[in-house]
PDB file of C-alpha atoms in Angstrom:
ATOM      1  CA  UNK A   1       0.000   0.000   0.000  1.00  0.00           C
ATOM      2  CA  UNK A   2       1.271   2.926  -1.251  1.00  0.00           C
ATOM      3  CA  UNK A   3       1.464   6.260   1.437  1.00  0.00           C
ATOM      4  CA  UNK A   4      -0.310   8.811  -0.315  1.00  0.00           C
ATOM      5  CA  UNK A   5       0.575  11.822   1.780  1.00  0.00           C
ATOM      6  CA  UNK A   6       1.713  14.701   0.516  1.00  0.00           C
ATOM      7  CA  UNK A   7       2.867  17.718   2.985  1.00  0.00           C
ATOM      8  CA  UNK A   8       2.172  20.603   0.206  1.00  0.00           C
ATOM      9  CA  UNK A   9      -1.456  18.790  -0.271  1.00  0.00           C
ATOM     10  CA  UNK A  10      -1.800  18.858   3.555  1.00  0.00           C
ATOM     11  CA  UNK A  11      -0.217  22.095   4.345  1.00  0.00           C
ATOM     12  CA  UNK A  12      -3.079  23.521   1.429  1.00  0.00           C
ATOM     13  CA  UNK A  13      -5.821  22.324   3.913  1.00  0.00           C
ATOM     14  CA  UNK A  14      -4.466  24.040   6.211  1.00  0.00           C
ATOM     15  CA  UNK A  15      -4.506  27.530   4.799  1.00  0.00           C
ATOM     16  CA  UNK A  16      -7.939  26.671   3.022  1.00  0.00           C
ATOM     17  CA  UNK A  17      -9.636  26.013   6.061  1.00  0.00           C
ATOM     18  CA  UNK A  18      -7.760  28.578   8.338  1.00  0.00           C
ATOM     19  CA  UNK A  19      -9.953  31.032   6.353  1.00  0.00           C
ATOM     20  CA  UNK A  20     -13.249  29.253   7.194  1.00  0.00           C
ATOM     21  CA  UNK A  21     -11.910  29.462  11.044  1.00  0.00           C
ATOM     22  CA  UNK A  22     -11.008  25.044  11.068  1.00  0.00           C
ATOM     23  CA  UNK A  23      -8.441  24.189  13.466  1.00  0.00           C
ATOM     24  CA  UNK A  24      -5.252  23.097  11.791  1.00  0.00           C
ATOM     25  CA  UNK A  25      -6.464  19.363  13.610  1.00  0.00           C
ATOM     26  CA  UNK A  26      -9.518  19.246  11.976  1.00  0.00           C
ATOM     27  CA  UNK A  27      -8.142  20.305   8.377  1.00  0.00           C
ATOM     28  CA  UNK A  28      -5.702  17.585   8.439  1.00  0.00           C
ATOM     29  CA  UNK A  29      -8.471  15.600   9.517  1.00  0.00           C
ATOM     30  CA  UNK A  30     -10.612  16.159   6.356  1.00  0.00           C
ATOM     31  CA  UNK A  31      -7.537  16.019   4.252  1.00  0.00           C
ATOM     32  CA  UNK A  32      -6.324  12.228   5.392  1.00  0.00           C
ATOM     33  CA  UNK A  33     -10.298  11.253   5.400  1.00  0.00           C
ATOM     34  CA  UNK A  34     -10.701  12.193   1.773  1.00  0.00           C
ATOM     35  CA  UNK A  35      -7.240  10.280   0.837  1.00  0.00           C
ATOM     36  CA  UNK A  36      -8.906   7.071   2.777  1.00  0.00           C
ATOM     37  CA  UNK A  37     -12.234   7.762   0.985  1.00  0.00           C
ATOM     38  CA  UNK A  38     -10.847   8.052  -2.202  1.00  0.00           C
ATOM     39  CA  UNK A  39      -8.993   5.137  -2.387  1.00  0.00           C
ATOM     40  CA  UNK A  40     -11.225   2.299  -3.381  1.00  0.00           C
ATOM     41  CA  UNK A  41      -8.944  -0.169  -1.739  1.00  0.00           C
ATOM     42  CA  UNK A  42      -9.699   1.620   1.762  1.00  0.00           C
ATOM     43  CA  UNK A  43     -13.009   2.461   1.871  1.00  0.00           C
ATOM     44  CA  UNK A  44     -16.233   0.664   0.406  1.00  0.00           C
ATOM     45  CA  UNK A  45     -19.065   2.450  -0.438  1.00  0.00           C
ATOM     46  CA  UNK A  46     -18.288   5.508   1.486  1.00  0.00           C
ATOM     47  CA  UNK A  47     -18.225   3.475   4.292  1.00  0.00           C
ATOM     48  CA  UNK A  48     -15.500   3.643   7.055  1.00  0.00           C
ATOM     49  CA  UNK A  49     -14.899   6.845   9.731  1.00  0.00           C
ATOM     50  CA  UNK A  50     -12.009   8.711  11.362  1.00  0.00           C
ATOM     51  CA  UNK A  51     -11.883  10.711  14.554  1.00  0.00           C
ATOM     52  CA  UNK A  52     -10.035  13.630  15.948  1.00  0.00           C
ATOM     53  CA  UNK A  53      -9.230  14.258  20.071  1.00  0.00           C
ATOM     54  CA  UNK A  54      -9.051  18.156  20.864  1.00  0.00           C
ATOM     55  CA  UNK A  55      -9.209  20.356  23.493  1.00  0.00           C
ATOM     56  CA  UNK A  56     -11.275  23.517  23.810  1.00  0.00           C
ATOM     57  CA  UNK A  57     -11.012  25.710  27.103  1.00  0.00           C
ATOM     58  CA  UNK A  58     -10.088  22.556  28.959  1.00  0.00           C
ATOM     59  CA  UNK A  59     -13.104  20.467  27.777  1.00  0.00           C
ATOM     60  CA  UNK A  60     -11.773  16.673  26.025  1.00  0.00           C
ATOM     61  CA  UNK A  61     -13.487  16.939  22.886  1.00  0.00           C
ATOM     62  CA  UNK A  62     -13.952  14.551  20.034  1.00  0.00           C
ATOM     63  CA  UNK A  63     -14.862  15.087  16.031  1.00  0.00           C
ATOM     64  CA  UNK A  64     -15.987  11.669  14.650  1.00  0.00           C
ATOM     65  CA  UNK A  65     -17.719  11.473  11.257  1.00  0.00           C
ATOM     66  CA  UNK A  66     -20.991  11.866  10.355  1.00  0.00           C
ATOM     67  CA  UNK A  67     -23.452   8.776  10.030  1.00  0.00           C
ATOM     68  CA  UNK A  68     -24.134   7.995   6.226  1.00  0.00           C
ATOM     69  CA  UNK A  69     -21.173  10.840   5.392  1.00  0.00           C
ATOM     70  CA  UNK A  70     -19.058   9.841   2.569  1.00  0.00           C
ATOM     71  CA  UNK A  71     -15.157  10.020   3.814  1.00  0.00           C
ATOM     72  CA  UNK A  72     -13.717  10.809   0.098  1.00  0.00           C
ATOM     73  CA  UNK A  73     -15.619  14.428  -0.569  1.00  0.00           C
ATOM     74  CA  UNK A  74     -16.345  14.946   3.877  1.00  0.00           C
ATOM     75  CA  UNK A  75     -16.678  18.789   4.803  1.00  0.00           C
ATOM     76  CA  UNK A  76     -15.792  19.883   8.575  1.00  0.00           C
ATOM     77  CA  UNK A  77     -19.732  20.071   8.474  1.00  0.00           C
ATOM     78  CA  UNK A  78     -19.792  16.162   8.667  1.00  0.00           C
ATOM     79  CA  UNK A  79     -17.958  16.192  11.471  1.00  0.00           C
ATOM     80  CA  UNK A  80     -20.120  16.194  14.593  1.00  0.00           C
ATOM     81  CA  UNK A  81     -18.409  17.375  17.716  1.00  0.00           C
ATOM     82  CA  UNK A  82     -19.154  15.608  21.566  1.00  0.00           C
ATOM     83  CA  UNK A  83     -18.152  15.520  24.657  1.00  0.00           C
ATOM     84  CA  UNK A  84     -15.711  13.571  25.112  1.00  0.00           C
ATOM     85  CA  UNK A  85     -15.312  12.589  28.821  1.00  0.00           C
ATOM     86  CA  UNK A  86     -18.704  12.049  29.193  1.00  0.00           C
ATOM     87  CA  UNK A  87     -18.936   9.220  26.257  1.00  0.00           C
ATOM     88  CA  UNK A  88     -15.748   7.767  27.880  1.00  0.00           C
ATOM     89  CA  UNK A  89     -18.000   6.906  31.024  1.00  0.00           C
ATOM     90  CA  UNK A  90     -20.270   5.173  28.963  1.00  0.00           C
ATOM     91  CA  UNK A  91     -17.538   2.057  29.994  1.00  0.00           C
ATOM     92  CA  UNK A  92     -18.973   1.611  33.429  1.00  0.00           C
ATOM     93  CA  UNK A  93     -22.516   0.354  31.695  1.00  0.00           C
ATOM     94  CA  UNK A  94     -22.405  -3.708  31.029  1.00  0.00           C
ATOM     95  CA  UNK A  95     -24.642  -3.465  28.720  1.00  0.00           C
ATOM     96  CA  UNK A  96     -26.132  -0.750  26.238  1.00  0.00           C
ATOM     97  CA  UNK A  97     -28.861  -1.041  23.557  1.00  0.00           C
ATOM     98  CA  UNK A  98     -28.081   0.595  20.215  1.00  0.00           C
ATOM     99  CA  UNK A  99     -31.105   3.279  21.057  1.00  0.00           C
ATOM    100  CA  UNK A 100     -29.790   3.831  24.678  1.00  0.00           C
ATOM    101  CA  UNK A 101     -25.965   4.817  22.732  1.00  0.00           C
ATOM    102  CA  UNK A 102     -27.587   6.201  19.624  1.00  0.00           C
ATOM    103  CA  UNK A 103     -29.431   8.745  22.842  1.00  0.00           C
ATOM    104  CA  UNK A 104     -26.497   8.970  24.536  1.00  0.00           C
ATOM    105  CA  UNK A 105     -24.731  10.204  21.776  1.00  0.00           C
ATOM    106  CA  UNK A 106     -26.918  13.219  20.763  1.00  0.00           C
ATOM    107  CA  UNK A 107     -27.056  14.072  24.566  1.00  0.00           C
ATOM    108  CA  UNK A 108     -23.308  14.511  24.280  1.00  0.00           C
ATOM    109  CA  UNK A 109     -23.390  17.109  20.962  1.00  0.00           C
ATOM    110  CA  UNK A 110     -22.304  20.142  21.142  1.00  0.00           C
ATOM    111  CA  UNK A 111     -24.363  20.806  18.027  1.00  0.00           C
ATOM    112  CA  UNK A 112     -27.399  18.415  17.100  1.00  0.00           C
ATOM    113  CA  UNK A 113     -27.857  20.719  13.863  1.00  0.00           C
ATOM    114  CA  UNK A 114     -24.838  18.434  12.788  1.00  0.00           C
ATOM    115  CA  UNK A 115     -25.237  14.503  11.616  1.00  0.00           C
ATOM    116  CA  UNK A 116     -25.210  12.130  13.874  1.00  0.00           C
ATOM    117  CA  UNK A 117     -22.177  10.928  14.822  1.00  0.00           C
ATOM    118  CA  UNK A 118     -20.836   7.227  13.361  1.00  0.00           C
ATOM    119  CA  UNK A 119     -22.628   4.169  14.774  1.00  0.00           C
ATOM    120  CA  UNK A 120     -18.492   3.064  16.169  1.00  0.00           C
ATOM    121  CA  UNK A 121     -18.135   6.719  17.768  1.00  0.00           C
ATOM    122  CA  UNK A 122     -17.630   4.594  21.136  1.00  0.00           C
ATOM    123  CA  UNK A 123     -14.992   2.585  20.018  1.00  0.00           C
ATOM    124  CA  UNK A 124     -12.828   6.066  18.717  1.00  0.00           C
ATOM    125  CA  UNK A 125     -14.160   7.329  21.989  1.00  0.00           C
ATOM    126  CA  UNK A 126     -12.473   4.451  24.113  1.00  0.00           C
ATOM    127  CA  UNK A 127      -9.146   4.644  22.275  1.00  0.00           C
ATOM    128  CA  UNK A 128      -6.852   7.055  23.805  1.00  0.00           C
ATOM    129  CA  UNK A 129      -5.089   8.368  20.557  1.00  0.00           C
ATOM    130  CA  UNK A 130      -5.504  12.010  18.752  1.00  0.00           C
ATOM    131  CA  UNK A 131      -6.245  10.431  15.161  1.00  0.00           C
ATOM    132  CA  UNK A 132      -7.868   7.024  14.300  1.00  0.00           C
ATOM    133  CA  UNK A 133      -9.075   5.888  10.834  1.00  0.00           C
ATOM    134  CA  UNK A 134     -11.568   2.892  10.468  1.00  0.00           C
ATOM    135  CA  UNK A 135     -11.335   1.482   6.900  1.00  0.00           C
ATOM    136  CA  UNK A 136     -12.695  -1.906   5.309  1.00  0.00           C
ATOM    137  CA  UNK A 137      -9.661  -2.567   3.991  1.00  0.00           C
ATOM    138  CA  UNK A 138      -9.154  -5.196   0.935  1.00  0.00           C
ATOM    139  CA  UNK A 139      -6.480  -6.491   1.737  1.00  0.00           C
ATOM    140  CA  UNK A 140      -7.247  -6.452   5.017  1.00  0.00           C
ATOM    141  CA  UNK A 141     -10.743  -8.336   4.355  1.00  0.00           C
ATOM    142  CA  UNK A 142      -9.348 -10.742   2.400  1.00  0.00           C
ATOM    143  CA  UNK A 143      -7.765 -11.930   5.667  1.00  0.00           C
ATOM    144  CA  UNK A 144     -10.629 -11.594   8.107  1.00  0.00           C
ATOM    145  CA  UNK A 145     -13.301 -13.203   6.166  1.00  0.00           C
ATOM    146  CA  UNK A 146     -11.668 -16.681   5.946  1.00  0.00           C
ATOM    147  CA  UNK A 147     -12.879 -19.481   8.383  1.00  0.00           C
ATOM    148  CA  UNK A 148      -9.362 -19.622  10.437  1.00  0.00           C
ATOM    149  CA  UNK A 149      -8.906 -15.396  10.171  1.00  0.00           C
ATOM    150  CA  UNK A 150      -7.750 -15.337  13.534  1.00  0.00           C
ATOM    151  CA  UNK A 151      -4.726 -17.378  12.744  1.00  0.00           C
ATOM    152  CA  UNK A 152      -4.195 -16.581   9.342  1.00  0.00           C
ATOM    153  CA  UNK A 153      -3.430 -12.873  10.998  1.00  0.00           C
ATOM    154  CA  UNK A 154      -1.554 -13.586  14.226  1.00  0.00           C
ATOM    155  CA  UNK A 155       0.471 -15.117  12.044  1.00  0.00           C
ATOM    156  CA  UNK A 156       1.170 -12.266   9.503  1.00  0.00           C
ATOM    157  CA  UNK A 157       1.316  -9.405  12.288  1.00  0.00           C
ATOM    158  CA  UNK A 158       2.135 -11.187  15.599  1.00  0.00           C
ATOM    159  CA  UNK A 159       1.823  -8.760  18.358  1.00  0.00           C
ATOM    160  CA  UNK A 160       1.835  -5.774  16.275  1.00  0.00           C
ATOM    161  CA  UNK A 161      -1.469  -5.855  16.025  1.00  0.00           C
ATOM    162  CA  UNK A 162      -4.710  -6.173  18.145  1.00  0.00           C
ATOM    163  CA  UNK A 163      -7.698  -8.795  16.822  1.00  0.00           C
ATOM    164  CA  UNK A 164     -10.976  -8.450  17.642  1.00  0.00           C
ATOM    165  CA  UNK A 165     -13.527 -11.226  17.216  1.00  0.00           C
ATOM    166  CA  UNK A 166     -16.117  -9.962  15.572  1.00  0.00           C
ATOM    167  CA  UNK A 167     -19.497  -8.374  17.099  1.00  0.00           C
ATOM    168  CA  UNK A 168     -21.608  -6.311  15.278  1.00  0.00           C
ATOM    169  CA  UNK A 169     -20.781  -2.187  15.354  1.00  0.00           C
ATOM    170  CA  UNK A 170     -22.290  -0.609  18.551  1.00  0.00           C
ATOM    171  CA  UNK A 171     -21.660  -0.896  22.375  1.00  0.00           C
ATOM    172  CA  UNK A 172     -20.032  -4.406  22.768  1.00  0.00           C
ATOM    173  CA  UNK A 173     -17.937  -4.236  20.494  1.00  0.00           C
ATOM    174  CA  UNK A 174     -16.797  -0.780  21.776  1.00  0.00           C
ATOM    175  CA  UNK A 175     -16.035  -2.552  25.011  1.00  0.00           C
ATOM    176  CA  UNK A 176     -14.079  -5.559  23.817  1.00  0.00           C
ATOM    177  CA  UNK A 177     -11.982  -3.724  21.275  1.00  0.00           C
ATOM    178  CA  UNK A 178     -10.588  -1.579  24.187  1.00  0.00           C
ATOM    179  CA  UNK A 179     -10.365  -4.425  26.202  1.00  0.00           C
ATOM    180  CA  UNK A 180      -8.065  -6.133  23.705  1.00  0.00           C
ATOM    181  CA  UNK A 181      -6.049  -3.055  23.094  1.00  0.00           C
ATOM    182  CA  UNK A 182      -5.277  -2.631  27.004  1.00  0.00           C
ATOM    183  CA  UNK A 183      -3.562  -6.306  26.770  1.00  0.00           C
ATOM    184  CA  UNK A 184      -0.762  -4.794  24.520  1.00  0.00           C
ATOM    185  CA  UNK A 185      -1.245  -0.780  24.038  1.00  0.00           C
ATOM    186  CA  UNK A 186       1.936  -0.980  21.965  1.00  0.00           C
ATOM    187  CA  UNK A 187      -0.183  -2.198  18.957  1.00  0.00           C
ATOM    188  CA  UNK A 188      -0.119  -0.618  15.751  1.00  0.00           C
ATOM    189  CA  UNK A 189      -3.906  -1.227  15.196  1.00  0.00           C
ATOM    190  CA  UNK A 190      -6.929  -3.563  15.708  1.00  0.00           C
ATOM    191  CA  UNK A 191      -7.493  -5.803  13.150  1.00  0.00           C
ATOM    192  CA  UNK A 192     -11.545  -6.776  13.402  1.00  0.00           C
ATOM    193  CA  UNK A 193     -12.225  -9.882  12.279  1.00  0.00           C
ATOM    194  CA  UNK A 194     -15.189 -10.468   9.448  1.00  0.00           C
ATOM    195  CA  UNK A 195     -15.058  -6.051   9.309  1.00  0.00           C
ATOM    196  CA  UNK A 196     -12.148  -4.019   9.328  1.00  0.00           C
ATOM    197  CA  UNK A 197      -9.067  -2.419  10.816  1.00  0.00           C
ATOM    198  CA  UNK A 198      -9.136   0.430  13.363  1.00  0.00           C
ATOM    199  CA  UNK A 199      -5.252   2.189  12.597  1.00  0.00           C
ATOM    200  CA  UNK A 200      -4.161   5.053  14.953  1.00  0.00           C
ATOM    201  CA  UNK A 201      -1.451   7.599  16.335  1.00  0.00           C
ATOM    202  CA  UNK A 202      -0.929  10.991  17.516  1.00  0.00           C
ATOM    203  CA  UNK A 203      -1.075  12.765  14.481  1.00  0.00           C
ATOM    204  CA  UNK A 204      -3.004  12.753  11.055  1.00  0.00           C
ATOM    205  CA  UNK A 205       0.011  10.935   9.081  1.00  0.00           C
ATOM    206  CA  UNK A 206       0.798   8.765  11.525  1.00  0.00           C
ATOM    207  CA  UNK A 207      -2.554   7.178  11.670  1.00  0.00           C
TER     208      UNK A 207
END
């Protein structure tokens, strides 16, 4: 896979934002989401999401995208801004339905005239790092839809990266994909079987 970044591309977000008053975060946000959305690869169907962790007059604040928001053509308006603290305590629950964290997660807007946020905004939530990206990878799938996946990729990536059986998108598997990652927090990633990978870091290239 080929890194597409391209620090005159990224430092032109920058500057094209700055004049509609976007954080230099958030513009390098929209700039690596529309290089994941564009590649065909990456993202299916518009489908995947990316966050980005910020703080605001000492308030923990996270930008996940937009339900039903396509990542390759995303403006900062599909972007949906919560409260971040406040969705991390959503770990003390055992169990959650999907209406119960769909409610939660409008309570915790700062702006309901925005979309609401991605159905996995708990599992960006429970990660610690600045950046993460959630793509269906190819490549990726072509490992985690066999019968023996979980082999197939503990044997390609070893410790580097976390796997996550898989559970469909919403509370539980929020819980058990931070779960896995706090076995080994030096991993690169989560690799979720039958869905995805979940790749992160503390800034927009890194992840």
């Amino acid at each position: 896979m080929k890194n597409l970044w391209n620090s005159k591309q990224a430092t032109k977000y920058i500057n094209i934002y700055k004049k509609i008053r976007v954080n230099k975060d958030l513009a390098l946000r929209i700039y690596t989401t529309h290089l994941l959305g564009n590649n065909s690869e990456l993202v299916l169907h518009g489908g995947g999401n990316t966050s980005l962790k910020i703080n605001i007059n000492g308030r923990n604040l996270i930008y996940v995208k937009g339900s039903g928001k396509d990542m390759s053509n995303i403006e900062a308006s599909g972007f949906p801004l919560l409260e971040l603290d406040n969705l991390i305590r959503l770990r003390e629950f055992k169990k959650m339905s999907d209406f119960d964290m769909v409610n939660f997660q409008k309570k915790f807007m700062i702006d309901t005239s925005f979309p609401n946020a991605s159905v996995e905004t708990l599992l960006h939530a429970f990660l610690p790092h600045k950046f993460i990206d959630h793509t269906h990878s190819t490549a990726i799938l072509s490992l985690v839809n066999q019968k023996n996946s979980f082999n197939i990729c503990k044997k390609i990536f070893g410790n580097e990266m976390g796997i996550v059986p898989y559970i469909m998108p919403g509370f539980e598997l929020s819980k058990k994909s931070i779960q896995i990652f706090e076995k080994n927090p030096k991993v690169k990633g989560l690799i979720l079987l039958n869905h995805g990978i979940f790749t992160f870091g503390d800034t927009a290239k890194q992840s």
